[in-house]
PDB file of C-alpha atoms in Angstrom:
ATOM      1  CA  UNK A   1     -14.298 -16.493 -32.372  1.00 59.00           C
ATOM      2  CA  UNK A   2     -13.404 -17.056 -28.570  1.00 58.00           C
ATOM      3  CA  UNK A   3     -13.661 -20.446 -28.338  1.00 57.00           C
ATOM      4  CA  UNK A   4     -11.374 -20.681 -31.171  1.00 63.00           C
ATOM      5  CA  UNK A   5      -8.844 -18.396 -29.978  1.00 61.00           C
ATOM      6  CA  UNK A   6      -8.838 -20.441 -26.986  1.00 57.00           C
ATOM      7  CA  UNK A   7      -7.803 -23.577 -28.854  1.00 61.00           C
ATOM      8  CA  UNK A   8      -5.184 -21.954 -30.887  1.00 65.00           C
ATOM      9  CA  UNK A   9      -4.006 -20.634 -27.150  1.00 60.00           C
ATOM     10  CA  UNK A  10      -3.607 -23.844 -26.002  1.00 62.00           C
ATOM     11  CA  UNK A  11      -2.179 -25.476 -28.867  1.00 64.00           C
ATOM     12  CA  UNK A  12       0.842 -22.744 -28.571  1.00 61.00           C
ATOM     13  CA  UNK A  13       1.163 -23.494 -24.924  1.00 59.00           C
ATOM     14  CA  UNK A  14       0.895 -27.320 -25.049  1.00 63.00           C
ATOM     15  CA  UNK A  15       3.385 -27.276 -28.552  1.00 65.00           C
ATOM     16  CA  UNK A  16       6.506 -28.361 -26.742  1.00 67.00           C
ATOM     17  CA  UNK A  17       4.891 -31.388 -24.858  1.00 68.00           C
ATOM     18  CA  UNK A  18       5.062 -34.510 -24.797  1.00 70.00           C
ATOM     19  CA  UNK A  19       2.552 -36.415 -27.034  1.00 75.00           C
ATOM     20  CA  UNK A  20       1.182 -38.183 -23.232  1.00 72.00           C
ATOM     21  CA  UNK A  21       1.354 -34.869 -21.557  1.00 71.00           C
ATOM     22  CA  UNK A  22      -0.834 -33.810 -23.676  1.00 74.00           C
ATOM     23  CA  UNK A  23      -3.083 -36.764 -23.550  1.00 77.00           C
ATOM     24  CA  UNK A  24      -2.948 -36.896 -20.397  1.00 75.00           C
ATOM     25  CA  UNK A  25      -3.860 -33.075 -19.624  1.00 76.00           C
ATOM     26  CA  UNK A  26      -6.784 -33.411 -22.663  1.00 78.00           C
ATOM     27  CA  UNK A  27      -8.321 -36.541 -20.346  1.00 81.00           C
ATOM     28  CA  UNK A  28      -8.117 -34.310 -17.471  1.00 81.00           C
ATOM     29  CA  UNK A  29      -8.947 -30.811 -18.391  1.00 81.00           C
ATOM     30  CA  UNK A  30     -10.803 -29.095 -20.588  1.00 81.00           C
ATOM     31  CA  UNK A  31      -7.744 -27.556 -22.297  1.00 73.00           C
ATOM     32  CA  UNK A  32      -9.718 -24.786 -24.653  1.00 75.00           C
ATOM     33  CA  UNK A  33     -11.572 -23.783 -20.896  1.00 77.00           C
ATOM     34  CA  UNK A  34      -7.592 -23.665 -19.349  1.00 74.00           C
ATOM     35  CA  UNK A  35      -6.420 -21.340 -22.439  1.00 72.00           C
ATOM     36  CA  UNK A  36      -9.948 -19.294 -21.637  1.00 74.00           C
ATOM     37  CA  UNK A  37      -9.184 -18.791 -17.832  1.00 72.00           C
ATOM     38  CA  UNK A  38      -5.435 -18.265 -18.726  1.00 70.00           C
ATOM     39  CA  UNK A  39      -6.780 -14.902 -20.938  1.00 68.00           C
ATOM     40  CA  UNK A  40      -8.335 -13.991 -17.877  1.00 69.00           C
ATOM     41  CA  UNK A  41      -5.968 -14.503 -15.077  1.00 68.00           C
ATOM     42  CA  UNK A  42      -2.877 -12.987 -14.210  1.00 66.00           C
ATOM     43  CA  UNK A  43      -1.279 -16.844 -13.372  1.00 65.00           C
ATOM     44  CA  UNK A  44      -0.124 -19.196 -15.954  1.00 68.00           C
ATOM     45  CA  UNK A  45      -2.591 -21.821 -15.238  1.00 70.00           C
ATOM     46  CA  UNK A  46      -0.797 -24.054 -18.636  1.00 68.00           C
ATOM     47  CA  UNK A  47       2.279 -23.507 -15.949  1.00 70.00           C
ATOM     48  CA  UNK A  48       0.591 -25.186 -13.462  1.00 71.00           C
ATOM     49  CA  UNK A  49      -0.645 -27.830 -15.361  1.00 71.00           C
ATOM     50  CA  UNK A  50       3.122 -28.506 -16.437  1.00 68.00           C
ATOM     51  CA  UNK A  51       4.191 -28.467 -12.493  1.00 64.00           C
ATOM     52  CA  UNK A  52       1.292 -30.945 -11.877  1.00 66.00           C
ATOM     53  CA  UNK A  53       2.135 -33.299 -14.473  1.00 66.00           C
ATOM     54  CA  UNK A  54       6.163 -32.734 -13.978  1.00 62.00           C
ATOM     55  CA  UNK A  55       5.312 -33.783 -10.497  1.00 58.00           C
ATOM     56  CA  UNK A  56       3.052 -36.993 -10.801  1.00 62.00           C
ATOM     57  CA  UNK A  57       4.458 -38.211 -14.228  1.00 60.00           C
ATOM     58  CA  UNK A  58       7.810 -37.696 -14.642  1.00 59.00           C
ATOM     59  CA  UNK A  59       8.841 -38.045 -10.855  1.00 58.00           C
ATOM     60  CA  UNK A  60       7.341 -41.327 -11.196  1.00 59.00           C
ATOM     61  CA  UNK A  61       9.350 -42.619 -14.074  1.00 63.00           C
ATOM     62  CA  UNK A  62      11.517 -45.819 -13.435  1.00 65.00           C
ATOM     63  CA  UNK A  63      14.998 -43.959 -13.450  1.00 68.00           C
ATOM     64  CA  UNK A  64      13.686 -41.820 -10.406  1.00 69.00           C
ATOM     65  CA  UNK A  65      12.465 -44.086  -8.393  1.00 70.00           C
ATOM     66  CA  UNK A  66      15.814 -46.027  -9.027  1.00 74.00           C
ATOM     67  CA  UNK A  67      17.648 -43.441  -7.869  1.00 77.00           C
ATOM     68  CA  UNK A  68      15.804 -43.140  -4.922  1.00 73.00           C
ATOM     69  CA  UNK A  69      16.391 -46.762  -4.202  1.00 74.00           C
ATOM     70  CA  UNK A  70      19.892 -46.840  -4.735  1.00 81.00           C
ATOM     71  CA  UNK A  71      20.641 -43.390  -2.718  1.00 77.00           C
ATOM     72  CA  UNK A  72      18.941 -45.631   0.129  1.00 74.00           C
ATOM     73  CA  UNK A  73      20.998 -48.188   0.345  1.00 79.00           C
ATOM     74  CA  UNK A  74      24.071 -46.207  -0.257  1.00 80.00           C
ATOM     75  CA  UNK A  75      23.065 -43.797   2.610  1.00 74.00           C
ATOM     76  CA  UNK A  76      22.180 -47.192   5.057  1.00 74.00           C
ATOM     77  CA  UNK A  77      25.055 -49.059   3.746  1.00 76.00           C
ATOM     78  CA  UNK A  78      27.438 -46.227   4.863  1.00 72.00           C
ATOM     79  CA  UNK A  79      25.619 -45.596   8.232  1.00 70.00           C
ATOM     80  CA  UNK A  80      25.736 -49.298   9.005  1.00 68.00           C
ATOM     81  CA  UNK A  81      29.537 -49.657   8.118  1.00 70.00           C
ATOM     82  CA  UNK A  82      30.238 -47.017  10.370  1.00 64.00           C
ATOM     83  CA  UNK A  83      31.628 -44.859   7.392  1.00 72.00           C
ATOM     84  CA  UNK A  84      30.592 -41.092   9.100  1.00 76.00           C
ATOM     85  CA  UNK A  85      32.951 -39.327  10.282  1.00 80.00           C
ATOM     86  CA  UNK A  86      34.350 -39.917  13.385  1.00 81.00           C
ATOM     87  CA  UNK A  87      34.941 -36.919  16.117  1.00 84.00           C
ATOM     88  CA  UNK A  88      38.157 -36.997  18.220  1.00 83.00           C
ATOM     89  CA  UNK A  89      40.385 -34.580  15.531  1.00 87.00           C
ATOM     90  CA  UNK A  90      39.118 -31.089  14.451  1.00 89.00           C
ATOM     91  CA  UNK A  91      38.613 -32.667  11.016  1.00 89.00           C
ATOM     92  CA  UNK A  92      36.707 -35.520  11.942  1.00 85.00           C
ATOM     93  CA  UNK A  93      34.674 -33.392  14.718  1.00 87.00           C
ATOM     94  CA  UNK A  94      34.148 -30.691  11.791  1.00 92.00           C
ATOM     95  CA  UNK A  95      33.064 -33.891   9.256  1.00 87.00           C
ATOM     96  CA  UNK A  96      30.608 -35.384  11.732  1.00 88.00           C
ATOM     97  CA  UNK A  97      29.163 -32.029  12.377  1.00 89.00           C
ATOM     98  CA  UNK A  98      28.499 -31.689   8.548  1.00 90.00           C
ATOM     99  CA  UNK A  99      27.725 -35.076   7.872  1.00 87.00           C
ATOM    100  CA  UNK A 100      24.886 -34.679  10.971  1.00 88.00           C
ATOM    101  CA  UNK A 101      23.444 -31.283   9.574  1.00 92.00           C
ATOM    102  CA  UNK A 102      23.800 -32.846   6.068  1.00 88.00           C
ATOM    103  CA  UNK A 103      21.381 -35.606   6.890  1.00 87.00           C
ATOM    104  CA  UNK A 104      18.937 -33.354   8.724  1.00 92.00           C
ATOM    105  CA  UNK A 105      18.554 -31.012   5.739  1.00 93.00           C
ATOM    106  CA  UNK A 106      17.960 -33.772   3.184  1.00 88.00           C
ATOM    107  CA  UNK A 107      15.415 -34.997   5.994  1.00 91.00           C
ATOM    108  CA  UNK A 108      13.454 -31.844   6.673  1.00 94.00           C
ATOM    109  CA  UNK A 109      13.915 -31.277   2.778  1.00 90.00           C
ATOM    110  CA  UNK A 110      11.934 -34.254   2.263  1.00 87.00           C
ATOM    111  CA  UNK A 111       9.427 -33.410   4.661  1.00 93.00           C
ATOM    112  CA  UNK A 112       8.946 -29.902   2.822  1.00 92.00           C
ATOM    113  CA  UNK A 113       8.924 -32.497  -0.707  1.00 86.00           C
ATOM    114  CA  UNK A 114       6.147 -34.731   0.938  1.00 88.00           C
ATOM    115  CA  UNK A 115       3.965 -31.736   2.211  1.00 90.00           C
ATOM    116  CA  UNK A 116       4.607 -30.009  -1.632  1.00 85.00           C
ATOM    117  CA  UNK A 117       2.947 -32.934  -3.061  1.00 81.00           C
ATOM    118  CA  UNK A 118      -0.699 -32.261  -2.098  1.00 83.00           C
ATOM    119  CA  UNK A 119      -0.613 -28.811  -1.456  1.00 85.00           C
ATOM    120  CA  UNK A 120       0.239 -28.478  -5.310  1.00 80.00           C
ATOM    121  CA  UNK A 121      -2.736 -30.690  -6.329  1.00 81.00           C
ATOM    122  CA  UNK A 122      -4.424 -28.386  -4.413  1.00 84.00           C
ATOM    123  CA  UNK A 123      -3.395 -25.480  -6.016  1.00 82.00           C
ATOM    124  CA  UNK A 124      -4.313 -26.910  -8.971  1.00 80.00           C
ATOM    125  CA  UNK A 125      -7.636 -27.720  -8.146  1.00 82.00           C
ATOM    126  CA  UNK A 126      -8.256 -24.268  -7.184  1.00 84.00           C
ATOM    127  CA  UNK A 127      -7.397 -22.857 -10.221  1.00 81.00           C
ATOM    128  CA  UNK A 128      -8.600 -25.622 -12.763  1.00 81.00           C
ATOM    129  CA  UNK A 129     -11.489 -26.646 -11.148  1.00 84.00           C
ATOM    130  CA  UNK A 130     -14.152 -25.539 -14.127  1.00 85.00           C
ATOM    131  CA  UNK A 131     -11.834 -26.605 -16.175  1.00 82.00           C
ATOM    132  CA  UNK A 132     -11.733 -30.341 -14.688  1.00 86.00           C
ATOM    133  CA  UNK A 133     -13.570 -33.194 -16.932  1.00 86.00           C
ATOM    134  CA  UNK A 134     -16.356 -34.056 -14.520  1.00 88.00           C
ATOM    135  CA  UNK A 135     -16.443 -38.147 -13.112  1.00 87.00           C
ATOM    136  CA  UNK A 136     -19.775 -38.202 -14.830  1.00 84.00           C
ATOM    137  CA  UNK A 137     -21.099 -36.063 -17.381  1.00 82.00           C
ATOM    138  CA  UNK A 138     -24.647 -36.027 -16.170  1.00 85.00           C
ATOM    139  CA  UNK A 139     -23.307 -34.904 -13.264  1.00 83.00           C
ATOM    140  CA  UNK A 140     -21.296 -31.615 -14.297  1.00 79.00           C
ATOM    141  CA  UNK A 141     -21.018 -29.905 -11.129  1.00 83.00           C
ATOM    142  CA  UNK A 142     -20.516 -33.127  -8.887  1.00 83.00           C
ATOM    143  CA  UNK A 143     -17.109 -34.321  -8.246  1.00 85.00           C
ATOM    144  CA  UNK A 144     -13.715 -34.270 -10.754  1.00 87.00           C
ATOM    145  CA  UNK A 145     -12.280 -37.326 -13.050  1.00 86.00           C
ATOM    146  CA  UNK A 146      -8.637 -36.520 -11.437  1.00 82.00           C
ATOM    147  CA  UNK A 147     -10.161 -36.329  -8.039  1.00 84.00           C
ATOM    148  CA  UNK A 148     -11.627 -39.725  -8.163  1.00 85.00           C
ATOM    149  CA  UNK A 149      -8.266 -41.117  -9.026  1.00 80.00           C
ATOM    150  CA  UNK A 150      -5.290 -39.255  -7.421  1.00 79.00           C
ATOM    151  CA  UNK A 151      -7.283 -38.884  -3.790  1.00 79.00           C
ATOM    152  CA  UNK A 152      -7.406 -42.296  -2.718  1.00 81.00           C
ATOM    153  CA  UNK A 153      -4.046 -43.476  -4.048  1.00 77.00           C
ATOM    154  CA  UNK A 154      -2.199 -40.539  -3.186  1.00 77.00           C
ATOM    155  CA  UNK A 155      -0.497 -42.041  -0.404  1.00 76.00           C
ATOM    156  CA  UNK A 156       0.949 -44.639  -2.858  1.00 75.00           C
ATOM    157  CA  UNK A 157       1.476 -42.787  -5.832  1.00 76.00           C
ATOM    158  CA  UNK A 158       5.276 -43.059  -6.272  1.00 75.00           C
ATOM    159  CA  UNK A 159       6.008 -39.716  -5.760  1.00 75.00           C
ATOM    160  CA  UNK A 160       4.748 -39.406  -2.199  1.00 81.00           C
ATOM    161  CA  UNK A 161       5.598 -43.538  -1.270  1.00 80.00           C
ATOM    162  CA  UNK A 162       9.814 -42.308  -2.573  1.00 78.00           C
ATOM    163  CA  UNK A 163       8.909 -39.303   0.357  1.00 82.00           C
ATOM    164  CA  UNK A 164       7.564 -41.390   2.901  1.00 86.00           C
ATOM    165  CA  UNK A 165      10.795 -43.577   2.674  1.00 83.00           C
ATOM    166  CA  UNK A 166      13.136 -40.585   2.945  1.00 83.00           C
ATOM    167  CA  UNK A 167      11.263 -39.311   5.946  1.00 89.00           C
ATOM    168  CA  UNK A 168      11.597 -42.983   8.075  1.00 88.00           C
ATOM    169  CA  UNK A 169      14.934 -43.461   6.501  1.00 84.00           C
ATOM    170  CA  UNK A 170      16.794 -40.596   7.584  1.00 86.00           C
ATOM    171  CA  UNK A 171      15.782 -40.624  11.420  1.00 90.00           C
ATOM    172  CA  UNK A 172      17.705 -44.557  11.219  1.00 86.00           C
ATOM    173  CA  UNK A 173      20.941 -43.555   9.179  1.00 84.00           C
ATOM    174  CA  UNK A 174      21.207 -40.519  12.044  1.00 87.00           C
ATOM    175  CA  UNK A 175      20.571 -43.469  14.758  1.00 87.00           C
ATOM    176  CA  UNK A 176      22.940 -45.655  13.027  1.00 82.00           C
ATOM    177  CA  UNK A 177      25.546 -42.574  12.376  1.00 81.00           C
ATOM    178  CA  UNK A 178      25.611 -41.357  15.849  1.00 84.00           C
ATOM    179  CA  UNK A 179      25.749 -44.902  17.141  1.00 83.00           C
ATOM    180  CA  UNK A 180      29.038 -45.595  14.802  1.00 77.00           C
ATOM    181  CA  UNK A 181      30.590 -42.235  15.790  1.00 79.00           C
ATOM    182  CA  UNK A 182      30.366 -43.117  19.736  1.00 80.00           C
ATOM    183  CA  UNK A 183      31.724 -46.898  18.415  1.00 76.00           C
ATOM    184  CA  UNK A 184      28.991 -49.102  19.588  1.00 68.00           C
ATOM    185  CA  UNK A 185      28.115 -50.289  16.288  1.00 56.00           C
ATOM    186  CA  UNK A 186      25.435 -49.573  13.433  1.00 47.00           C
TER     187      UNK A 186
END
């Protein structure tokens, strides 16, 4: 039957996860409906699933945010020791010049990051919507289980807070780095 080729479907695509990926996308989503949809659609929908979980599970793991943490202080430490490089010699003039377009990359990169985070949920959405578990099942239409809990703490879900950081970090190691290459201090 259908509904049975469906599970089998998503069985094969959900085989190489994660035993909590795959609780956490059967919570979530309907996964026979996703495997139903997929037959129908020209998108991997199981791919987007795996972006959307990628993105708000396993960016939010403790060695992540670490990392994020201690890039930060490395990045302020060095701004605030005046360790950018300093113009005056063609090297140093070529270093600062790299070290300058260096930091505004990684800043506008995070900017792109930050603005990546809800416009995949919203992708997502989109294309999983009737296959979302509803936040009420006498209520099948009404609004979705994930809505009700990534919408109003998606400005502190670890993903986007790591972003925010980034984005009011960077302006103050350029401040800090263009105030230690002129020599008045950090």
């Amino acid at each position: 039957t259908r509904a049975q080729h469906a599970a089998t479907m998503a069985a094969a695509w959900m085989m190489d996860w994660s035993p909590e990926r795959v609780a956490f996308a059967e919570r979530f989503f309907d996964t026979s409906c996703v495997a139903e949809l997929q037959a129908t659609s020209n998108h991997s929908l199981f791919g987007d699933l795996r972006v959307a979980l990628v993105l708000f599970t396993e960016q939010a793991c403790m060695r992540t945010l670490l990392w994020d943490l201690v890039s930060f202080v490395v990045q302020l430490t060095f701004a605030q020791l005046g360790s950018v490089p300093k113009p005056g010699t063609t090297l140093g003039t070529v270093g600062f010049v790299v070290w300058v377009t260096a930091t505004l990359l990684q800043w506008f990169l995070a900017i792109l990051a930050l603005l990546n985070v809800p416009a995949t949920y919203v992708a997502l959405h989109h294309r999983t919507w009737p296959c979302m578990s509803p936040l009420s099942e006498s209520w099948p239409e009404g609004p979705r289980l994930l809505d009700a809990l990534a919408l109003p703490t998606l400005a502190v879900q670890p993903v986007v807070f790591a972003h925010l950081v980034m984005i009011h970090i960077y302006p103050l190691v350029l401040h800090m780095g263009l105030n230690a290459a002129r020599g008045t201090g950090g």
